[in-house]
């Protein structure tokens, strides 16, 4: 099992119209068989927390990175 942090991002324009890559929410999955499972679990949690049917209604992309949780 492995641990991952999945961050959901959106492009938010500033007052001058320039887009910025902004993190909407970060979710830690502490037990997943692999990155693919961690992403699926994080998407489900993101949808529940945001009370939406599809994650891409509140974010444009996501990034997944391994977590070093130590023993």
Coordinates of C-alpha atoms in Angstrom, one line a residue:
X1 CA 0.0 0.0 0.0
X2 CA 1.1 3.5 -0.7
X3 CA 0.0 7.1 0.2
X4 CA -0.6 9.9 -2.2
X5 CA -1.7 13.6 -2.2
X6 CA -4.0 14.6 -5.0
X7 CA -4.5 18.3 -5.6
X8 CA -7.4 19.6 -7.7
X9 CA -6.6 22.8 -9.7
X10 CA -8.5 25.4 -11.6
X11 CA -7.5 28.3 -13.8
X12 CA -8.6 31.5 -12.1
X13 CA -8.3 34.9 -13.9
X14 CA -6.9 37.8 -11.9
X15 CA -8.1 41.4 -12.3
X16 CA -6.0 41.8 -15.5
X17 CA -7.4 38.7 -17.1
X18 CA -4.3 36.5 -16.6
X19 CA -5.0 33.0 -15.5
X20 CA -3.4 31.4 -12.5
X21 CA -3.1 27.7 -11.7
X22 CA -4.9 27.6 -8.3
X23 CA -5.4 24.6 -6.0
X24 CA -9.1 24.2 -5.2
X25 CA -8.6 21.3 -2.7
X26 CA -5.9 18.9 -1.6
X27 CA -6.8 15.4 -0.5
X28 CA -4.5 12.8 1.1
X29 CA -5.1 9.2 0.4
X30 CA -3.1 7.2 3.0
X31 CA -3.8 3.7 1.7
X32 CA -4.0 2.9 -2.0
X33 CA -2.7 0.0 -4.1
X34 CA -1.4 2.4 -6.7
X35 CA -1.7 5.9 -8.1
X36 CA -4.7 5.0 -10.2
X37 CA -6.7 3.8 -7.1
X38 CA -5.6 6.9 -5.1
X39 CA -6.9 9.2 -7.8
X40 CA -10.2 7.4 -8.0
X41 CA -10.6 7.6 -4.2
X42 CA -9.7 11.3 -4.2
X43 CA -12.1 12.1 -7.0
X44 CA -14.9 10.4 -5.0
X45 CA -14.0 12.3 -1.8
X46 CA -13.7 15.6 -3.7
X47 CA -17.2 15.1 -5.2
X48 CA -18.6 14.3 -1.8
X49 CA -17.0 17.3 -0.1
X50 CA -18.0 19.7 -2.8
X51 CA -21.5 18.2 -3.1
X52 CA -21.2 17.8 -6.8
X53 CA -21.9 14.9 -9.2
X54 CA -18.6 15.4 -11.3
X55 CA -15.3 16.6 -10.0
X56 CA -14.6 18.6 -13.2
X57 CA -17.5 20.9 -12.3
X58 CA -15.2 22.6 -9.7
X59 CA -11.7 21.8 -11.0
X60 CA -10.0 21.6 -14.4
X61 CA -7.1 19.3 -13.6
X62 CA -5.5 17.3 -10.8
X63 CA -2.0 16.3 -9.9
X64 CA -1.0 13.2 -7.9
X65 CA 2.2 12.9 -5.9
X66 CA 3.4 10.2 -3.5
X67 CA 3.5 11.0 0.2
X68 CA 6.3 9.9 2.5
X69 CA 4.4 8.8 5.6
X70 CA 7.3 7.0 7.3
X71 CA 6.9 4.2 9.7

